[in-house]
Amino acid sequence: MVALAAEISDGVVFANASLSHMPQSLAALPARKRSDPNFLIANMLPVCISEDLGAAKALLGRRLVHYALLPNYRAYWKEAGYIDEMVAVEKAVAENRPDDIPKYLTDRWLADNTLFGPAAKVRDGVEAWRAAGISTPVLVPNSVAGNQITALQELFAAFAG
């Protein structure tokens, strides 16, 4: 799909991609597309700004369950090196244990596919994604302290000034 995007579109938008796997994903794009400022390279990144890392990880794990239920996402994450995690998710799905899925979205997986923690850590994470070739990180805000409005306020505050 990434190579096809280079042929027929003006960009590619990933969703919940793995930072560690981004070089392999972007290798499907010709170098001229990767360096073209008019070719969009984006990734939708779930974000939770919080000093409470445990709460942030728990929230993101719950929010990403619906993606883990999708076979195409599990196949991608296996390709990205998360075989054990996705096999455990598949077993939970087969055994009708959807409430167990968040525990299989490990800290390592969350750190590679989401951004969470204090504002400075999240800002550093955005820069890591840019360094990996994502010209347009699309930050999808989540909050342990409130609703979507709260999450947006936290995100704006983190990047203000």
XYZ file of N, CA and C in Angstrom:
483
model
N 0.819 -1.195 0.000
C 0.000 0.000 0.000
C 0.863 1.260 0.000
N 1.995 1.198 0.693
C 2.873 2.367 0.762
C 3.440 2.664 -0.622
N 3.891 1.635 -1.325
C 4.414 1.833 -2.682
C 3.317 2.348 -3.605
N 2.113 1.832 -3.456
C 0.994 2.296 -4.269
C 0.711 3.769 -4.006
N 0.804 4.188 -2.761
C 0.596 5.604 -2.427
C 1.572 6.487 -3.198
N 2.802 6.035 -3.339
C 3.800 6.817 -4.081
C 3.432 6.937 -5.549
N 2.770 5.919 -6.074
C 2.412 5.910 -7.492
C 1.171 6.737 -7.801
N 0.171 6.711 -6.921
C -1.129 7.276 -7.306
C -1.621 8.422 -6.431
N -0.854 8.807 -5.410
C -1.385 9.830 -4.508
C -0.332 10.888 -4.186
N -0.756 11.819 -3.370
C 0.127 12.906 -2.935
C 0.662 12.670 -1.533
N 0.528 11.437 -1.044
C 1.048 11.163 0.278
C 0.575 9.836 0.826
N 1.007 9.583 2.045
C 0.632 8.360 2.749
C 0.381 8.727 4.211
N -0.684 8.155 4.763
C -1.007 8.385 6.167
C -1.048 7.026 6.863
N -0.122 6.843 7.782
C -0.118 5.650 8.620
C -1.024 5.923 9.826
N -1.442 4.873 10.483
C -2.194 5.019 11.732
C -1.675 3.968 12.704
N -1.176 4.434 13.839
C -0.682 3.542 14.884
C 0.502 2.696 14.423
N 1.350 3.299 13.614
C 2.548 2.612 13.141
C 3.563 2.494 14.270
N 4.540 1.620 14.067
C 5.609 1.412 15.040
C 6.828 2.228 14.645
N 7.314 3.027 15.561
C 8.489 3.856 15.301
C 9.678 3.001 14.880
N 9.885 1.891 15.545
C 11.030 1.031 15.238
C 10.949 0.419 13.842
N 9.756 0.327 13.298
C 9.556 -0.296 11.987
C 9.431 0.735 10.860
N 9.434 2.014 11.199
C 9.220 3.041 10.186
C 10.260 3.015 9.066
N 11.541 2.755 9.336
C 12.484 2.687 8.205
C 12.081 1.639 7.160
N 11.607 0.481 7.612
C 11.164 -0.547 6.674
C 9.907 -0.102 5.928
N 8.996 0.533 6.627
C 7.765 0.997 5.983
C 8.067 2.051 4.928
N 8.936 2.987 5.261
C 9.246 4.068 4.318
C 10.159 3.617 3.189
N 10.822 2.490 3.355
C 11.682 1.972 2.288
C 10.880 1.647 1.031
N 9.583 1.447 1.177
C 8.729 1.178 0.015
C 8.499 2.423 -0.830
N 8.839 3.596 -0.291
C 8.700 4.849 -1.045
C 9.998 5.153 -1.777
N 9.912 5.572 -3.029
C 11.128 6.015 -3.713
C 11.747 7.202 -2.965
N 13.065 7.301 -3.010
C 13.775 8.376 -2.300
C 13.244 9.748 -2.694
N 12.900 9.930 -3.958
C 12.411 11.242 -4.404
C 11.094 11.604 -3.727
N 10.266 10.619 -3.411
C 9.009 10.883 -2.693
C 9.286 11.190 -1.223
N 10.211 10.425 -0.624
C 10.534 10.656 0.791
C 11.090 12.058 1.015
N 11.771 12.597 0.022
C 12.378 13.925 0.187
C 11.545 15.050 -0.419
N 10.419 14.726 -1.015
C 9.557 15.733 -1.647
C 8.688 16.410 -0.583
N 8.872 17.715 -0.344
C 8.070 18.390 0.687
C 6.579 18.446 0.350
N 6.224 18.190 -0.899
C 4.815 18.190 -1.296
C 4.173 16.808 -1.184
N 4.953 15.799 -0.804
C 4.425 14.453 -0.600
C 4.239 14.256 0.905
N 2.997 14.137 1.323
C 2.665 14.013 2.740
C 3.079 12.644 3.275
N 3.809 12.642 4.364
C 4.111 11.405 5.091
C 3.665 11.645 6.529
N 2.544 11.039 6.890
C 1.928 11.298 8.193
C 1.720 9.999 8.957
N 1.565 10.139 10.253
C 1.192 9.013 11.102
C 0.293 9.531 12.214
N -0.835 8.872 12.379
C -1.738 9.185 13.489
C -1.179 8.523 14.743
N -0.867 9.346 15.749
C -0.239 8.874 16.980
C -1.142 9.116 18.181
N -1.602 8.071 18.837
C -2.325 8.270 20.083
C -1.383 8.901 21.113
N -1.850 9.942 21.793
C -1.030 10.699 22.743
C -1.788 10.842 24.059
N -1.054 10.702 25.154
C -1.617 10.979 26.473
C -0.554 11.706 27.289
N -0.798 12.973 27.554
C 0.127 13.778 28.346
C -0.273 13.652 29.807
N 0.640 13.071 30.590
C 0.361 12.855 32.010
C 1.662 12.547 32.732
N 1.752 13.009 33.961
C 2.880 12.643 34.822
C 2.719 11.205 35.323
N 1.499 10.701 35.299
C 1.198 9.350 35.774
C 1.335 8.374 34.604
N 2.540 7.828 34.445
C 2.802 6.944 33.306
C 1.911 5.710 33.320
N 1.675 5.145 34.483
C 0.826 3.961 34.569
C -0.585 4.231 34.081
N -1.145 5.350 34.497
C -2.497 5.707 34.065
C -2.532 5.996 32.570
N -1.508 6.665 32.063
C -1.460 6.983 30.633
C -1.371 5.709 29.801
N -0.506 4.785 30.212
C -0.371 3.526 29.474
C -1.666 2.719 29.532
N -2.290 2.678 30.690
C -3.548 1.933 30.824
C -4.624 2.516 29.917
N -4.714 3.832 29.881
C -5.712 4.484 29.026
C -5.449 4.175 27.555
N -4.208 4.333 27.122
C -3.898 4.077 25.713
C -4.107 2.610 25.360
N -3.769 1.714 26.267
C -4.016 0.299 26.018
C -5.492 0.016 25.784
N -6.335 0.617 26.615
C -7.791 0.427 26.434
C -8.263 1.047 25.122
N -7.766 2.217 24.794
C -8.214 2.920 23.591
C -7.793 2.208 22.310
N -6.721 1.437 22.374
C -6.216 0.795 21.158
C -6.693 -0.640 20.979
N -7.528 -1.120 21.884
C -8.053 -2.481 21.758
C -8.747 -2.677 20.423
N -9.559 -1.715 19.999
C -10.313 -1.927 18.756
C -9.378 -2.082 17.554
N -8.205 -1.470 17.585
C -7.232 -1.696 16.511
C -6.628 -3.090 16.628
N -6.343 -3.520 17.846
C -5.776 -4.849 18.055
C -6.748 -5.953 17.637
N -8.027 -5.641 17.585
C -9.016 -6.622 17.125
C -8.998 -6.803 15.607
N -8.373 -5.891 14.894
C -8.377 -5.934 13.427
C -7.208 -6.772 12.908
N -7.489 -7.800 12.102
C -6.417 -8.677 11.616
C -5.317 -7.946 10.844
N -5.675 -6.915 10.088
C -4.647 -6.209 9.318
C -3.670 -5.479 10.233
N -4.151 -4.910 11.320
C -3.248 -4.257 12.274
C -2.369 -5.289 12.969
N -2.955 -6.409 13.369
C -2.145 -7.448 14.019
C -1.066 -7.960 13.082
N -1.397 -8.130 11.812
C -0.388 -8.583 10.843
C 0.749 -7.571 10.736
N 0.400 -6.289 10.686
C 1.433 -5.248 10.626
C 2.313 -5.301 11.873
N 1.697 -5.357 13.054
C 2.482 -5.342 14.288
C 3.334 -6.597 14.425
N 2.875 -7.728 13.905
C 3.738 -8.916 13.879
C 4.958 -8.634 13.007
N 4.717 -8.061 11.833
C 5.814 -7.703 10.931
C 6.787 -6.741 11.615
N 6.258 -5.880 12.474
C 7.081 -4.888 13.172
C 7.803 -5.477 14.389
N 7.597 -6.754 14.670
C 8.329 -7.399 15.749
C 7.533 -7.716 16.996
N 6.237 -7.577 16.934
C 5.389 -7.810 18.106
C 4.603 -9.114 17.962
N 5.305 -10.171 17.628
C 4.663 -11.464 17.384
C 4.013 -11.999 18.660
N 4.763 -12.032 19.749
C 4.206 -12.591 20.995
C 2.968 -11.833 21.447
N 3.030 -10.512 21.372
C 1.898 -9.694 21.795
C 0.663 -9.983 20.943
N 0.850 -10.061 19.630
C -0.299 -10.243 18.742
C -0.834 -11.667 18.791
N 0.034 -12.643 19.001
C -0.440 -14.018 19.188
C -1.288 -14.097 20.461
N -0.862 -13.413 21.505
C -1.647 -13.388 22.748
C -2.994 -12.707 22.524
N -3.000 -11.621 21.751
C -4.264 -10.948 21.420
C -5.164 -11.904 20.647
N -4.604 -12.589 19.663
C -5.406 -13.522 18.858
C -5.989 -14.637 19.716
N -5.212 -15.122 20.668
C -5.724 -16.161 21.565
C -6.873 -15.608 22.409
N -6.720 -14.395 22.915
C -7.791 -13.774 23.706
C -9.053 -13.595 22.863
N -8.880 -13.197 21.610
C -10.032 -13.041 20.712
C -10.702 -14.393 20.493
N -9.907 -15.420 20.193
C -10.451 -16.755 19.924
C -11.186 -17.320 21.138
N -10.724 -16.948 22.323
C -11.336 -17.450 23.559
C -12.377 -16.486 24.123
N -12.758 -15.495 23.317
C -13.768 -14.508 23.716
C -13.417 -13.832 25.051
N -12.157 -13.355 25.133
C -11.683 -12.651 26.323
C -11.223 -11.236 25.951
N -12.114 -10.418 25.387
C -11.687 -9.085 24.936
C -11.168 -8.193 26.062
N -11.642 -8.408 27.280
C -11.179 -7.573 28.395
C -9.712 -7.820 28.745
N -9.161 -8.938 28.285
C -7.752 -9.249 28.554
C -6.800 -8.588 27.558
N -7.317 -8.109 26.448
C -6.451 -7.601 25.379
C -5.523 -6.479 25.832
N -5.963 -5.498 26.603
C -5.029 -4.419 26.977
C -3.744 -4.905 27.642
N -3.818 -5.998 28.396
C -2.598 -6.457 29.075
C -1.583 -7.037 28.094
N -2.014 -7.362 26.886
C -1.086 -7.874 25.877
C -0.475 -6.756 25.037
N -0.979 -5.551 25.208
C -0.393 -4.378 24.552
C 0.661 -3.851 25.526
N 1.826 -4.444 25.455
C 2.885 -4.287 26.447
C 3.469 -2.876 26.482
N 4.224 -2.617 27.533
C 4.905 -1.325 27.649
C 5.798 -1.066 26.438
N 6.499 -2.090 25.995
C 7.375 -1.949 24.816
C 6.555 -1.577 23.587
N 5.423 -2.249 23.402
C 4.547 -1.968 22.269
C 3.984 -0.552 22.374
N 3.498 -0.177 23.558
C 2.946 1.170 23.743
C 3.994 2.243 23.465
N 5.220 2.035 23.929
C 6.283 3.024 23.722
C 6.648 3.165 22.250
N 6.413 2.138 21.468
C 6.767 2.151 20.045
C 5.636 2.653 19.156
N 4.410 2.657 19.665
C 3.243 2.973 18.835
C 2.438 4.173 19.310
N 2.762 4.690 20.483
C 2.027 5.818 21.050
C 3.021 6.788 21.678
N 2.509 7.911 22.125
C 3.306 8.867 22.902
C 2.582 9.106 24.215
N 3.314 9.015 25.320
C 2.695 9.232 26.625
C 3.745 9.717 27.606
N 3.252 10.388 28.623
C 4.135 10.873 29.670
C 4.068 12.377 29.801
N 5.041 12.951 30.511
C 5.085 14.406 30.665
C 5.233 15.093 29.307
N 4.858 16.362 29.267
C 4.872 17.115 28.008
C 6.226 17.051 27.309
N 7.312 17.200 28.045
C 8.644 17.188 27.425
C 8.927 15.848 26.752
N 8.517 14.758 27.379
C 8.720 13.425 26.791
C 7.899 13.278 25.509
N 6.684 13.776 25.519
C 5.837 13.709 24.325
C 6.443 14.556 23.204
N 6.908 15.753 23.535
C 7.553 16.593 22.511
C 8.785 15.895 21.934
N 9.581 15.279 22.786
C 10.742 14.523 22.305
C 10.304 13.373 21.405
N 9.196 12.738 21.762
C 8.670 11.652 20.941
C 8.254 12.127 19.563
N 7.637 13.290 19.487
C 7.260 13.857 18.185
C 8.512 14.070 17.344
N 9.559 14.579 17.956
C 10.813 14.798 17.219
C 11.416 13.480 16.750
N 11.284 12.427 17.538
C 11.775 11.111 17.123
C 11.024 10.619 15.887
N 9.714 10.849 15.851
C 8.931 10.461 14.676
C 9.349 11.278 13.459
N 9.596 12.559 13.652
C 10.064 13.392 12.536
C 11.410 12.875 12.027
N 12.306 12.558 12.940
C 13.623 12.040 12.559
C 13.506 10.714 11.810
N 12.456 9.960 12.101
C 12.231 8.677 11.426
C 11.605 8.841 10.046
N 11.256 10.082 9.672
C 10.710 10.317 8.342
C 9.256 10.721 8.286
N 8.604 10.837 9.433
C 7.208 11.284 9.459
C 7.208 12.806 9.473
N 6.850 13.393 8.342
C 6.874 14.859 8.246
C 5.682 15.496 8.948
N 4.597 14.746 9.058
C 3.383 15.284 9.666
C 2.845 14.312 10.713
N 3.319 14.421 11.948
C 2.719 13.608 13.002
C 1.309 14.134 13.304
N 0.341 13.256 13.305
C -1.045 13.623 13.611
C -1.304 13.139 15.034
N -1.331 14.066 15.965
C -1.457 13.715 17.376
C -2.925 13.548 17.746
N -3.261 12.372 18.234
C -4.633 12.036 18.616
C -4.692 12.073 20.144
N -5.240 13.163 20.713
C -5.134 13.375 22.153
C -6.093 12.528 22.987
N -5.562 12.072 24.109
C -6.312 11.334 25.123
C -5.910 11.900 26.476
N -6.793 11.840 27.448
C -6.478 12.394 28.762
C -6.924 11.463 29.876
N -6.068 11.321 30.877
C -6.465 10.583 32.078
C -7.211 11.495 33.042
N -7.187 12.805 32.760
C -7.788 13.786 33.669
C -9.144 14.301 33.213
N -9.610 13.842 32.059
C -10.889 14.353 31.587
C -11.236 13.846 30.204
N -12.101 14.605 29.549
C -12.638 14.209 28.247
C -11.759 14.717 27.098
N -12.297 14.667 25.888
C -11.553 15.077 24.698
C -11.145 16.547 24.752
N -12.000 17.398 25.286
C -11.655 18.820 25.421
C -10.442 18.969 26.340
N -10.446 18.255 27.439
C -9.300 18.283 28.355
C -8.044 17.798 27.648
N -8.171 16.720 26.888
C -7.017 16.179 26.163
C -6.463 17.199 25.172
N -7.345 17.890 24.469
C -6.897 18.928 23.529
C -6.204 20.068 24.266
N -6.763 20.479 25.392
C -6.140 21.549 26.174
C -4.747 21.138 26.650
N -4.611 19.905 27.091
C -3.302 19.404 27.529
C -2.306 19.395 26.374
N -2.773 18.985 25.215
C -1.908 18.938 24.038
C -1.472 20.336 23.620
N -2.417 21.262 23.559
C -2.069 22.642 23.193
C -1.083 23.231 24.195
N -1.307 23.000 25.467
C -0.407 23.527 26.500
C 0.997 22.940 26.358
N 1.069 21.680 25.991
C 2.375 21.021 25.852
C 3.210 21.613 24.726
N 2.536 22.136 23.713
C 3.258 22.648 22.544
C 3.199 24.166 22.424
N 2.609 24.842 23.399
C 2.523 26.312 23.371
C 3.901 26.917 23.627
N 4.120 28.053 22.968
C 5.348 28.806 23.227
C 6.482 28.193 22.601
